[in-house]
XYZ file of C-alpha atoms in Angstrom:
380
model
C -23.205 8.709 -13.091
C -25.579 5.260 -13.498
C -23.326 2.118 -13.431
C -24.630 -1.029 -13.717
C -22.483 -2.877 -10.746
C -24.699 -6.414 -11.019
C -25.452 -8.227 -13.902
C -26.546 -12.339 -13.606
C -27.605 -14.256 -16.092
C -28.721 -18.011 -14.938
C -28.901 -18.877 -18.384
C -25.536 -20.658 -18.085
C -26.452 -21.963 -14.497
C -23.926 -20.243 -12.916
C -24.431 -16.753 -11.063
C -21.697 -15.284 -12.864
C -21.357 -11.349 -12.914
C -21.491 -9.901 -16.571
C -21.495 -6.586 -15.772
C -17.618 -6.135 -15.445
C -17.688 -5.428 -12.065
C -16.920 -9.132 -10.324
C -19.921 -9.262 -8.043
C -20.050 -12.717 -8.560
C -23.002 -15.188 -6.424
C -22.611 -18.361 -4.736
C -25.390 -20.622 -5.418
C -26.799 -22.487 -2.581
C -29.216 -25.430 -3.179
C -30.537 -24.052 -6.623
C -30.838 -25.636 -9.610
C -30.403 -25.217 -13.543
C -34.062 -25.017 -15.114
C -34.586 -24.108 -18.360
C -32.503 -20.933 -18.869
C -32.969 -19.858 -15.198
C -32.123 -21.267 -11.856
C -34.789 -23.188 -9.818
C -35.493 -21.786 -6.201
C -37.049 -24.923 -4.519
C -36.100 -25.732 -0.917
C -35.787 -23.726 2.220
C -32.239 -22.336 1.838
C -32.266 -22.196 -1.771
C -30.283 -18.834 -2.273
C -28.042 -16.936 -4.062
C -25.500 -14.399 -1.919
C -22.989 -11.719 -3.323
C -20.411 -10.795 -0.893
C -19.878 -6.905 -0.190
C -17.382 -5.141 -2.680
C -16.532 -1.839 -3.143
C -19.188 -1.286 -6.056
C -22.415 -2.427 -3.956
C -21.075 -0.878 -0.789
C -22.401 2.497 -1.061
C -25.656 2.448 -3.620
C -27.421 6.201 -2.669
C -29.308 6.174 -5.508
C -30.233 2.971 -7.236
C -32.221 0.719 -9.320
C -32.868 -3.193 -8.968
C -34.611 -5.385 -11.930
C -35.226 -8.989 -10.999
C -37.183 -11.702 -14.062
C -38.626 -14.213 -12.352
C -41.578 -16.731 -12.299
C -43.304 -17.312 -9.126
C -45.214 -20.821 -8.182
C -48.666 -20.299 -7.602
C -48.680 -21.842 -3.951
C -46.289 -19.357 -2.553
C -48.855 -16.880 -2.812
C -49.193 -17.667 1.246
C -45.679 -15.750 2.209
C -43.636 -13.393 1.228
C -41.157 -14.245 -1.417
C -37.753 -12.483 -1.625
C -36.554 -11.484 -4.995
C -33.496 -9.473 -4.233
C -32.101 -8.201 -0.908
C -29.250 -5.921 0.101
C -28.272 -6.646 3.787
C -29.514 -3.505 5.972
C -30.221 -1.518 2.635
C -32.554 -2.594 0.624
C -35.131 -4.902 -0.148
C -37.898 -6.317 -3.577
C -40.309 -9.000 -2.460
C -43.360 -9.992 -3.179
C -45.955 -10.945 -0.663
C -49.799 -12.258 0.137
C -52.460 -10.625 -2.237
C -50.197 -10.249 -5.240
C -48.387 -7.549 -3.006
C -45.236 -6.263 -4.777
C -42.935 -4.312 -2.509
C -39.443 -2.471 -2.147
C -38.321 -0.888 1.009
C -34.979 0.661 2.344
C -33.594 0.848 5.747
C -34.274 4.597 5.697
C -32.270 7.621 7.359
C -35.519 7.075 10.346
C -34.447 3.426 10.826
C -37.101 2.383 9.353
C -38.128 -0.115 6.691
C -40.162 1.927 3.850
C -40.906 2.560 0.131
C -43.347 1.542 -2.609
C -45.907 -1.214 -2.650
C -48.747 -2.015 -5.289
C -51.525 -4.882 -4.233
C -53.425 -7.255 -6.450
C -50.909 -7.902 -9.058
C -50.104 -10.906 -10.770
C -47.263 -11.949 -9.334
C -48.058 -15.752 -8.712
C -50.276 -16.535 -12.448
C -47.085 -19.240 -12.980
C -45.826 -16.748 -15.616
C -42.784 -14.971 -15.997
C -42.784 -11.231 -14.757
C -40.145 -8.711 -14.215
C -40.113 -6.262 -11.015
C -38.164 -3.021 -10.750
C -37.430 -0.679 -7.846
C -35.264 1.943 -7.274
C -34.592 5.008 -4.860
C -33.385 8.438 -6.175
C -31.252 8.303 -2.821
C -33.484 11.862 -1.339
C -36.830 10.889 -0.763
C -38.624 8.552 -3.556
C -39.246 5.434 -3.987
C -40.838 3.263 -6.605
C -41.594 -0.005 -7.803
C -42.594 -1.513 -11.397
C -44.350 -4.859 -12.919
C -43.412 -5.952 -16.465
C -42.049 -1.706 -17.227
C -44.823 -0.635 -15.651
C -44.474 1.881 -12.454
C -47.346 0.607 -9.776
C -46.388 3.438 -7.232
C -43.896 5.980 -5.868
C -43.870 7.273 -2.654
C -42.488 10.259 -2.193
C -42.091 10.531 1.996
C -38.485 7.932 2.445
C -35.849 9.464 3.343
C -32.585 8.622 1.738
C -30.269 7.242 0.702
C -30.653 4.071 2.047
C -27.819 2.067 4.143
C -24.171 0.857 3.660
C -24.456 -2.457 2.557
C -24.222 -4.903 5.633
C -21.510 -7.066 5.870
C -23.495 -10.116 4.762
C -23.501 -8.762 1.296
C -26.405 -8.968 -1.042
C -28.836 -11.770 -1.324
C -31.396 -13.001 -4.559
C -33.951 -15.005 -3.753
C -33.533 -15.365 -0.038
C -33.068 -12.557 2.634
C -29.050 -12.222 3.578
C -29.162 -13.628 6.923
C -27.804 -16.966 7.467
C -31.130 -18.828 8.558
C -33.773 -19.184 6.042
C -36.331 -17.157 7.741
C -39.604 -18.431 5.156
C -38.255 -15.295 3.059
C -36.854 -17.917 0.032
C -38.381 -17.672 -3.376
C -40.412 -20.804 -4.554
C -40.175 -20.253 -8.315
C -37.572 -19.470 -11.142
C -34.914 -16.397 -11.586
C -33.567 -16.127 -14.694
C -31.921 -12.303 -14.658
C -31.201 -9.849 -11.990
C -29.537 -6.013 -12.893
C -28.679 -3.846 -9.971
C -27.248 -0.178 -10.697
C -26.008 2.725 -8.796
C -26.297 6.946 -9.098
C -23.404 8.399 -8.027
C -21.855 11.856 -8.347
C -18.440 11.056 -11.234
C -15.069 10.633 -8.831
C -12.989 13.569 -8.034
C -9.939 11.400 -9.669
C -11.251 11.148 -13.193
C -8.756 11.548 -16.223
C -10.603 15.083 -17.327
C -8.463 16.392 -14.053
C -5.157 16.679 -15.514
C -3.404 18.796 -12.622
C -2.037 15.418 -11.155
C -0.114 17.105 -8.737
C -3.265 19.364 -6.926
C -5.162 16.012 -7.154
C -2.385 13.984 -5.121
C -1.885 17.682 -2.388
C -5.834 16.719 -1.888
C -5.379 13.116 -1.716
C -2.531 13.622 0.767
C -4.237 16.337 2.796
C -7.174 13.960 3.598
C -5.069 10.917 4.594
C -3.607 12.994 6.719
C -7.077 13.510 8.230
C -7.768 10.043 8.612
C -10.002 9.993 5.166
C -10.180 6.497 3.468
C -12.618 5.505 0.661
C -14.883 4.553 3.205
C -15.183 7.550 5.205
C -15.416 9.606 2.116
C -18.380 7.759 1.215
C -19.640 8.560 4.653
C -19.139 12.038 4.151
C -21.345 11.839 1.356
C -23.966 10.096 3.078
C -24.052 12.812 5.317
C -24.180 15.137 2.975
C -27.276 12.954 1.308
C -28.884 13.187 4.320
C -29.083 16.374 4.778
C -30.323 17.224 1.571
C -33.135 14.827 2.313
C -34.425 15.953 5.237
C -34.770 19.415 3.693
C -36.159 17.597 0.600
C -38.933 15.886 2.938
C -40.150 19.150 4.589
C -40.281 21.573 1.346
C -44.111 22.029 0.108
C -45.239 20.303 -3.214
C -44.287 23.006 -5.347
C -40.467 23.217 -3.930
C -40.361 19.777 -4.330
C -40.867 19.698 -7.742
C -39.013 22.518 -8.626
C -35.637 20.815 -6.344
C -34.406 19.131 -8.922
C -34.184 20.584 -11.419
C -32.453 23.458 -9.578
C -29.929 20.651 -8.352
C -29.224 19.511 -11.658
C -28.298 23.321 -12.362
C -26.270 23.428 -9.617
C -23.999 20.810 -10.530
C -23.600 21.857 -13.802
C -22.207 25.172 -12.906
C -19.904 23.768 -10.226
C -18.386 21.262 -12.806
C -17.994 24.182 -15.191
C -16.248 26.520 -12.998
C -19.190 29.147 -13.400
C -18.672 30.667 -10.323
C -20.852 33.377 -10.834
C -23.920 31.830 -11.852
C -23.270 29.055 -9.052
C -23.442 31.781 -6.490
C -26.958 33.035 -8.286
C -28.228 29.439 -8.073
C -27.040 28.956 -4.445
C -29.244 32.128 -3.154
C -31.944 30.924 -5.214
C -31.898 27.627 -3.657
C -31.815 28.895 -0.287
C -34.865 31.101 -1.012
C -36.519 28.105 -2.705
C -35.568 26.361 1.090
C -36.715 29.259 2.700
C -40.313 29.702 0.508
C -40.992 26.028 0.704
C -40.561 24.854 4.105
C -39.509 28.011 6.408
C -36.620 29.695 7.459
C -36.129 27.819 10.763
C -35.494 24.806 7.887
C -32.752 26.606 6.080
C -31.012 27.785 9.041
C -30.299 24.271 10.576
C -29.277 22.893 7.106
C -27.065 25.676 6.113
C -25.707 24.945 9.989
C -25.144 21.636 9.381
C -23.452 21.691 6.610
C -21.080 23.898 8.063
C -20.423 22.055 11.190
C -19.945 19.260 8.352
C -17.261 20.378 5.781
C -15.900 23.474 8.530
C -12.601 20.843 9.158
C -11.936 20.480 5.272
C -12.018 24.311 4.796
C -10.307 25.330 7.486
C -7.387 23.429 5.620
C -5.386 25.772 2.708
C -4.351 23.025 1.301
C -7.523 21.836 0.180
C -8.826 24.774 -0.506
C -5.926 25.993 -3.157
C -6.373 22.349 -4.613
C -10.194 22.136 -5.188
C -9.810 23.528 -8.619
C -7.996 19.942 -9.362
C -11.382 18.361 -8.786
C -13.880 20.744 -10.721
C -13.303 20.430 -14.679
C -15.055 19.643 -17.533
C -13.685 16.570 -19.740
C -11.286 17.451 -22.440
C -12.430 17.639 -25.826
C -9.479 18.087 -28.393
C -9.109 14.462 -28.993
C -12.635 13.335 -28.087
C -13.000 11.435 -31.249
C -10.028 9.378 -30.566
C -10.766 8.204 -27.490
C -13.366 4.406 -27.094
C -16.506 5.670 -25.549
C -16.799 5.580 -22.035
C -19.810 6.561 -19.775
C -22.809 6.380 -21.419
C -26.424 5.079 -20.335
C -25.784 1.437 -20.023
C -29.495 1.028 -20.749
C -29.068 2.628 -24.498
C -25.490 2.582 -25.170
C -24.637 -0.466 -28.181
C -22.174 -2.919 -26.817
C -20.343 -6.138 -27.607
C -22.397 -8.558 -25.753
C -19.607 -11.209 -25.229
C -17.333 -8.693 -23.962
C -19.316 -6.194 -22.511
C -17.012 -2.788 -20.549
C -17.397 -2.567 -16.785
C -20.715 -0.636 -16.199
C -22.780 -1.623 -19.273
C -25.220 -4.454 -19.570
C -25.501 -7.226 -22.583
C -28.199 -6.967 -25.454
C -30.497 -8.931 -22.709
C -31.501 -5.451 -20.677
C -34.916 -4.363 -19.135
C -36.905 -1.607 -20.721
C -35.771 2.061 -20.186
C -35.784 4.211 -17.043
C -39.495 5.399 -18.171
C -40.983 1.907 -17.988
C -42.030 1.469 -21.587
C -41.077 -1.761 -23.166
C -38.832 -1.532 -25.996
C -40.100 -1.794 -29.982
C -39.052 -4.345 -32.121
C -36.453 -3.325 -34.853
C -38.998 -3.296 -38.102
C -37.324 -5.054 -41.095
C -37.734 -3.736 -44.369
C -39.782 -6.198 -46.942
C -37.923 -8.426 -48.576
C -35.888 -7.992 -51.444
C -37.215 -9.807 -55.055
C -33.665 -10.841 -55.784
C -32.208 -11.723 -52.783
C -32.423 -15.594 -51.848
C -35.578 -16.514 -49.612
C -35.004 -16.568 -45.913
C -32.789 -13.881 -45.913
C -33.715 -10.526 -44.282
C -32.453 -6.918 -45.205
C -30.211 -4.980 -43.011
């Protein structure tokens, strides 16, 4: 599921959320400037505290409009950072970059050189991770590079939240942006929640709930859990040849579908293929300590009847008897129509950046003009 969690707009001169989701900014030594805010002095910034929907991003996407000043083109200039996660910058040599604190410990991703990042015009940068391996960064819906060697997903958001246009530690560390933001979209991929409305056996849902409680399972450590499980799946990603690797995800996406639909017998078809595809790609030494870690991994859940005569709760398919009565929920924020001053949790205004394939939108074409309508008015 894609969710846009961050949505600011500095046309108002405030760094107020419009994405639904209250990730709200405090502004710090910035200043109104022509339908953006002004990044001028040394701790100029703009920090998000940590919530719940920028905790745990796996998979995500960043998108940052901005205008650089020419003399900055000495340092690097942060355009968005997540603490100990993630970060977009651009740097010396019209460098633009976007690294994650990988599952190594290491800072790594995407970077394109000799780009014109500091012409005094306005540009807009994207990055994202697909929370396995790759990583990629764009100019103006354009993708420079992808890198397909970081393993994911990248970090839990620090504690000292998420920071645009300086890095999120407290001294200014010649990171800050000397220019103009004027919009910055952050979104997250994430697998839909166990709890959604399509799962009407209540009861099996709470015997789950309750059973991992009792195991000392919180929001938090379930998103652990999945990290771990992320992590796993990357490593194996990272080590498959060039052919496995291309033919991973769409097997994945199989996968899923069959476990949401209950298709038990096809899912058990697609799991020995994908341990063959494990097995052809990257050797069965490979598949053996996966398939071992994920037991040592979810052996404790199993072992528990309860969750087992439950699970069913958590693998349906949405209901579709009264689909047309219900408002629309879900869709691709990045296509779905929606009232800008009152846009749903999840789903950007009219002002969005290109689609996920980096090609600028096309302007609506009008019709020509009517002989008998009044002059200055266009068709519908």
């Amino acid at each position: 599921m894609k969710r846009l969690v961050l949505h600011h707009r500095y046309s108002t001169g405030l760094p107020w959320d419009v994405s639904g989701f209250g990730n709200h900014g405090i502004a710090r030594l910035v200043q109104p400037n022509s339908g953006a805010l002004r990044f001028k002095h040394a701790g100029s910034r703009i920090d998000v505290p940590p919530s719940g929907t920028l905790y745990e991003l796996g998979a995500f996407r960043a998108s940052v409009t901005f205008r650089l000043d020419p003399h900055a083109q000495t340092r690097r200039n942060n355009l968005i950072e997540g603490h100990l996660t993630f970060a977009l910058f651009a740097a010396p040599g019209g460098k633009l970059q976007t690294t994650i604190l990988d599952q190594n410990g290491d800072w790594r991703g995407a970077s394109a050189s000799g780009l014109p990042l500091f012409d005094g015009q306005w540009h807009r940068a994207d990055c994202g991770h697909d929370g396995v391996s790759t990583s990629w960064v764009a100019l103006d819906g354009k993708v420079v590079h992808v890198r397909q060697d970081v393993p994911g997903p990248g970090r839990p958001l620090g504690p000292n939240g998420v920071s645009i246009g300086h890095w999120p530690e407290p001294s200014d560390g010649g990171y800050t942006l000397d220019g103009d933001v004027s919009h910055v979209w952050l979104w997250h991929h994430r697998p839909d929640p166990p709890d959604r409305d399509c799962c009407t056996n209540f009861q099996k849902v709470a015997t789950v709930e309750r059973a991992l409680r009792e195991r000392g399972f919180d929001r938090r450590k379930l998103a652990d859990f999945r990290q771990a499980i992320q992590k796993i799946t990357a490593k194996v990603h990272g080590q498959l040849s060039p052919s496995a690797a291309a033919a991973a995800p769409a097997l994945g996406a199989q996968l899923h579908s069959a476990l949401a639909g209950r298709r038990w017998t096809e899912l058990g078809h697609l799991a020995a293929k994908a341990r063959q595809l494990v097995k052809d790609g990257a050797g069965s030494a490979v598949q053996q300590d996966a398939a071992h870690a994920l037991r040592e991994l979810v052996a404790p859940l199993l072992s528990d009847r309860r969750i087992l005569n439950s699970l069913d709760a958590t693998l349906c398919q949405p209901e579709t008897a009264d689909e047309e009565e219900r408002p629309p929920r879900g869709g691709d924020p990045l296509t779905e129509s929606v009232d800008e001053d009152n846009p749903q949790p999840g789903y950007p205004p009219a002002d969005r950046p290109p689609d996920d394939e980096g090609k600028p939108r096309q302007p609506r074409k009008r019709g020509p003009r009517k002989r008998d309508e009044p002059k200055g008015k266009e068709q519908s």
